[in-house]
mmCIF file of C-alpha atoms in Angstrom:
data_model
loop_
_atom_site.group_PDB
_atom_site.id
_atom_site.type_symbol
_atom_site.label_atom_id
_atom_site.label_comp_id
_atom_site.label_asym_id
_atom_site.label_seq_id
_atom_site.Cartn_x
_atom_site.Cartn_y
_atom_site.Cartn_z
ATOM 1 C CA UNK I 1 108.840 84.474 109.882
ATOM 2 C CA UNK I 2 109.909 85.435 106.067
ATOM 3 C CA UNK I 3 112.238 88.150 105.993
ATOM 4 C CA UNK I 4 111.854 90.686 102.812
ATOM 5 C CA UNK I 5 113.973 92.923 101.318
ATOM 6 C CA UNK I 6 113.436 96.317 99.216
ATOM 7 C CA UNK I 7 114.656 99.302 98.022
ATOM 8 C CA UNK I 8 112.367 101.354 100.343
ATOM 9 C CA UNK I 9 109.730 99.810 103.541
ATOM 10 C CA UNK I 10 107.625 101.270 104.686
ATOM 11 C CA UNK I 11 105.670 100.871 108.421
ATOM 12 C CA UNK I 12 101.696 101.056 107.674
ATOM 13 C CA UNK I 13 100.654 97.900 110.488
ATOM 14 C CA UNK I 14 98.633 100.430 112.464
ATOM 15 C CA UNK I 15 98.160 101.229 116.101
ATOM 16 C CA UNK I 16 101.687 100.326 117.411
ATOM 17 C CA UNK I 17 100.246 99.876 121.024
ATOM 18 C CA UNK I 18 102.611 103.183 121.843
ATOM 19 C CA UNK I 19 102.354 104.500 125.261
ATOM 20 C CA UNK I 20 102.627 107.593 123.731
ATOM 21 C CA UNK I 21 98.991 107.780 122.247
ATOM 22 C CA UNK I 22 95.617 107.733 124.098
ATOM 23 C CA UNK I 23 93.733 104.864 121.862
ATOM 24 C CA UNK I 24 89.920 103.723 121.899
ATOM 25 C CA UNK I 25 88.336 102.471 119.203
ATOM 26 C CA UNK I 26 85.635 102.552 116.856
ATOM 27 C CA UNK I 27 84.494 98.983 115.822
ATOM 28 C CA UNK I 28 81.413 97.774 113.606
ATOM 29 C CA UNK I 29 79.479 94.653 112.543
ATOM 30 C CA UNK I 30 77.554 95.168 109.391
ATOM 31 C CA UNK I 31 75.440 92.957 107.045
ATOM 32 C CA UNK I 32 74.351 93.538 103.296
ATOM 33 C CA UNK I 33 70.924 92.758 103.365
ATOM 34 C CA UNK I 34 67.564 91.940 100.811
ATOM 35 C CA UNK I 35 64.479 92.730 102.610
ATOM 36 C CA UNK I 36 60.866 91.056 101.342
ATOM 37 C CA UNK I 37 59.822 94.933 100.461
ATOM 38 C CA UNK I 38 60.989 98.686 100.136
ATOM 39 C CA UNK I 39 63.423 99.923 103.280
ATOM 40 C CA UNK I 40 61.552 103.335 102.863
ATOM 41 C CA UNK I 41 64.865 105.262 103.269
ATOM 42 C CA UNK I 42 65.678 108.109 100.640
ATOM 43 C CA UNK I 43 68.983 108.643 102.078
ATOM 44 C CA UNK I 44 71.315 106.961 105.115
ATOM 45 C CA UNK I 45 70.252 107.213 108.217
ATOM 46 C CA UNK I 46 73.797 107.989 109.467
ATOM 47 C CA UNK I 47 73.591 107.633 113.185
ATOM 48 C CA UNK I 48 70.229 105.944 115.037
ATOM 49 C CA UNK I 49 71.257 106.196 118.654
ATOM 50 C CA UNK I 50 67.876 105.158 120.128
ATOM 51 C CA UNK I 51 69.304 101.699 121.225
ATOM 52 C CA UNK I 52 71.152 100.629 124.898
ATOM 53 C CA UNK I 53 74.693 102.292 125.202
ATOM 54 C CA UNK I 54 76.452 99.288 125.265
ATOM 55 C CA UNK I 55 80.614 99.136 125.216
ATOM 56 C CA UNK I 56 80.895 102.667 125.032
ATOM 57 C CA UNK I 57 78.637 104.900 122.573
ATOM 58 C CA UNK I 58 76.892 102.908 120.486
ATOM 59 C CA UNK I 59 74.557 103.793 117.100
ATOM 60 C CA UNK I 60 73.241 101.974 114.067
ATOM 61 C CA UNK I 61 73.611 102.821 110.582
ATOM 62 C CA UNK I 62 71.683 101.988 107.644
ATOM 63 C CA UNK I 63 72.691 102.835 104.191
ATOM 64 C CA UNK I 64 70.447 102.045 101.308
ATOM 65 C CA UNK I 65 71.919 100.918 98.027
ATOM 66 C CA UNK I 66 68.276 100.184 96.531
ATOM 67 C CA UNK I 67 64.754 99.825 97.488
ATOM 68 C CA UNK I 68 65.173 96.369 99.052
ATOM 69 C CA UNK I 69 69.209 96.031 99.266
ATOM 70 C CA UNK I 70 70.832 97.636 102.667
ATOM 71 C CA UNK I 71 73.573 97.602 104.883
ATOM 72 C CA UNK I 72 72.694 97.919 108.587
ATOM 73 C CA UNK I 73 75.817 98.049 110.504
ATOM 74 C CA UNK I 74 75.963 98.544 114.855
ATOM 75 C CA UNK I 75 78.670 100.233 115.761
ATOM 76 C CA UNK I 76 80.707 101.538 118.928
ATOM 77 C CA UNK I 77 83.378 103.465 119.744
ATOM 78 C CA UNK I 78 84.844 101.623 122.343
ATOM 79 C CA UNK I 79 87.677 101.044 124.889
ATOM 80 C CA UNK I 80 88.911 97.500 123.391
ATOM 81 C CA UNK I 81 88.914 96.419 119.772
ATOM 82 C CA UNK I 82 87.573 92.777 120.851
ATOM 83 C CA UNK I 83 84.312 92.440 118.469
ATOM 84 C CA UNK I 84 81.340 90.206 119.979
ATOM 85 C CA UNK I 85 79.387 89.279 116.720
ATOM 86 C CA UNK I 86 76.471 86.812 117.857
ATOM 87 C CA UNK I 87 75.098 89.724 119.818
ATOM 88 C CA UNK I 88 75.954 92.331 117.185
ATOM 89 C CA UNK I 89 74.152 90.250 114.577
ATOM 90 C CA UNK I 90 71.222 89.279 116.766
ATOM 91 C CA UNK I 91 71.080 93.229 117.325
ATOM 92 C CA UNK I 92 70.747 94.114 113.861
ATOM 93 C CA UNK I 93 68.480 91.275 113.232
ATOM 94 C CA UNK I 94 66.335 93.089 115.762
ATOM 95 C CA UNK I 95 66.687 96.578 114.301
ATOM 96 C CA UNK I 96 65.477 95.732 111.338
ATOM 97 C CA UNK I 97 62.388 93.670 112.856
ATOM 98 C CA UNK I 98 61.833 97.002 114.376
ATOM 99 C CA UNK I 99 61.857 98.923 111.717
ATOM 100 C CA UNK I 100 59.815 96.339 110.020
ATOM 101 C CA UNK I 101 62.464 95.398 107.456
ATOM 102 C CA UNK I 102 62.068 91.713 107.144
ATOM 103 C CA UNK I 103 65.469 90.280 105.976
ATOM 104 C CA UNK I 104 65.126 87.490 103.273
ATOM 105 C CA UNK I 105 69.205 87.108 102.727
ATOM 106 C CA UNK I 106 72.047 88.239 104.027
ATOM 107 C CA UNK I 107 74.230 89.355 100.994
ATOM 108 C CA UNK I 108 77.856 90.006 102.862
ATOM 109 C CA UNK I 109 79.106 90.775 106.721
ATOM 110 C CA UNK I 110 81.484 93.128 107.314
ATOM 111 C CA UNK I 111 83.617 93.916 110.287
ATOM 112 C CA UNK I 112 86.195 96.158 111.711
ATOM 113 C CA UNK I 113 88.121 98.108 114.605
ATOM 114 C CA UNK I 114 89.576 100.859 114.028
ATOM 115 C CA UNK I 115 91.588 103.078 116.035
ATOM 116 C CA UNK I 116 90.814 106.430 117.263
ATOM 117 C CA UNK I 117 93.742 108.571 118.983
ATOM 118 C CA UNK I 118 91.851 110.436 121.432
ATOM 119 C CA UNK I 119 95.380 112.050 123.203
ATOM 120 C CA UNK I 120 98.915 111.965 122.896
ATOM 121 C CA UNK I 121 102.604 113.479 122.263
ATOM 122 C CA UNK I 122 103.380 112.914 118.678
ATOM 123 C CA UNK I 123 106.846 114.328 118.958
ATOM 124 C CA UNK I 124 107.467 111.176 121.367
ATOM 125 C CA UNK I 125 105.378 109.180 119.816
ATOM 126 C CA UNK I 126 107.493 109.644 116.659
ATOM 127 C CA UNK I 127 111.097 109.552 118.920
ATOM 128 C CA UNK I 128 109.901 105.959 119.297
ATOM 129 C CA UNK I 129 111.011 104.684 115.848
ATOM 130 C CA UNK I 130 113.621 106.746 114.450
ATOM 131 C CA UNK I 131 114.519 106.366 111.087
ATOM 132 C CA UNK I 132 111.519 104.086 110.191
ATOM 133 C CA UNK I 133 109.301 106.018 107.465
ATOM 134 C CA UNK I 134 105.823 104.877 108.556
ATOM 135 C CA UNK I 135 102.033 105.562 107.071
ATOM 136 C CA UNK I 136 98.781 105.378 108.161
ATOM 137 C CA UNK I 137 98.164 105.337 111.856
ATOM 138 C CA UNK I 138 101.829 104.522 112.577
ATOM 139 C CA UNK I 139 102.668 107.737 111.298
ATOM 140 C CA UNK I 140 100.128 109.907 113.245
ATOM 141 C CA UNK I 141 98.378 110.349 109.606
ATOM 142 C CA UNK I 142 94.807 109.941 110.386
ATOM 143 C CA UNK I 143 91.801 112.265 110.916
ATOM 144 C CA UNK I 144 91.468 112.738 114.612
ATOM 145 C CA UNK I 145 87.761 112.834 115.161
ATOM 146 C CA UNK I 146 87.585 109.332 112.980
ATOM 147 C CA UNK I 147 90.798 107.579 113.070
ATOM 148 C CA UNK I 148 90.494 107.234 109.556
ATOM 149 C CA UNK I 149 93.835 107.029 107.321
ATOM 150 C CA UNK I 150 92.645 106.401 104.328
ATOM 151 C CA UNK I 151 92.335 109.859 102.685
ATOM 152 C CA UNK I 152 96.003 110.918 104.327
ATOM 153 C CA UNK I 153 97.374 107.412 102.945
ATOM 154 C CA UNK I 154 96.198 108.298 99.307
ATOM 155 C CA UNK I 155 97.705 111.747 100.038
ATOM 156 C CA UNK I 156 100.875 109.833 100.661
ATOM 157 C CA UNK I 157 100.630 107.316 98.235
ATOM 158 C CA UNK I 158 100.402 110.326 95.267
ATOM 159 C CA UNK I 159 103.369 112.108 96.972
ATOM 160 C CA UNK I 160 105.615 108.657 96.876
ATOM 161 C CA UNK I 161 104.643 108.098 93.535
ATOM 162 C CA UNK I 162 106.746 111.333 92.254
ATOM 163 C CA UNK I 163 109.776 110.504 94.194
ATOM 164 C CA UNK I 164 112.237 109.444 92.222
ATOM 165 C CA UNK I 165 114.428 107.772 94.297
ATOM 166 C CA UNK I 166 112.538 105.793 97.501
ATOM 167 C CA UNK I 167 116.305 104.564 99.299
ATOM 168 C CA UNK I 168 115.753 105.756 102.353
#
């Protein structure tokens, strides 16, 4: 309800819900973990899809940041961004049980939805707001296997930086 003013704004919120873009998404429920002993893992294990398909593809991931401390994170790519954690957490709970990583604490969560433009019409997409400099998703600046913006948004951020004058 606060209204702001500036020089220059500009429209980062993200997936504008345009009609104009085909969106799914990719969504994830991840926990920093200690385990009692050693993981095993050398390197990530980047995408374990040996698990039920459930809400769209589905994998776990498993990063090691030291013998004992990991993050195991489920993730989907999915038709809605609505995250169901219980299950998600009883699910990596059981991964690791699998795997025989016994968890002795649970350092952080972390969760997320992102979206991933799977089809669209920029050029009407981008008729939709005229005149409104946008970033990120909102701007159709995102990778389009990942729906990630953060690499184009730095990209951005470096080229607004040597503008001198942002009045748009």
């Amino acid at each position: 309800g606060r209204v702001l003013r500036a020089p220059a704004i500009i429209d980062g919120r993200g997936d504008p819900g345009s009609r104009d873009l085909d969106v799914r998404f990719q969504k994830f429920f991840g926990m920093v973990v200690e385990l009692a002993e050693p993981c095993g893992l050398e390197r990530p294990i980047l995408m374990d899809a040996r698990l039920p398909q459930e809400d769209g593809f589905r994998f776990m991931y498993s990063l090691p940041f030291t013998p004992t401390r990991l993050l195991i994170e489920d993730t989907r790519y999915s038709d809605t961004p609505t995250l169901d954690i219980e299950p998600m957490r009883a699910a990596i709970h059981a991964y690791a049980e699998q795997r025989n990583w016994r968890i002795v604490d649970v350092l952080r969560e972390e969760q997320g939805a992102l979206p991933v433009v799977l089809d669209g019409d920029l050029a009407a997409f981008w008729r939709g707001a005229p005149g409104v400099p946008r970033s990120g998703i909102r701007a159709g600046l995102f990778h389009y296997t990942t729906g990630y913006s953060l690499p184009e948004a730095g990209r951005l951020a470096d080229d607004l930086a040597l503008e001198q004058d942002l009045n748009l």
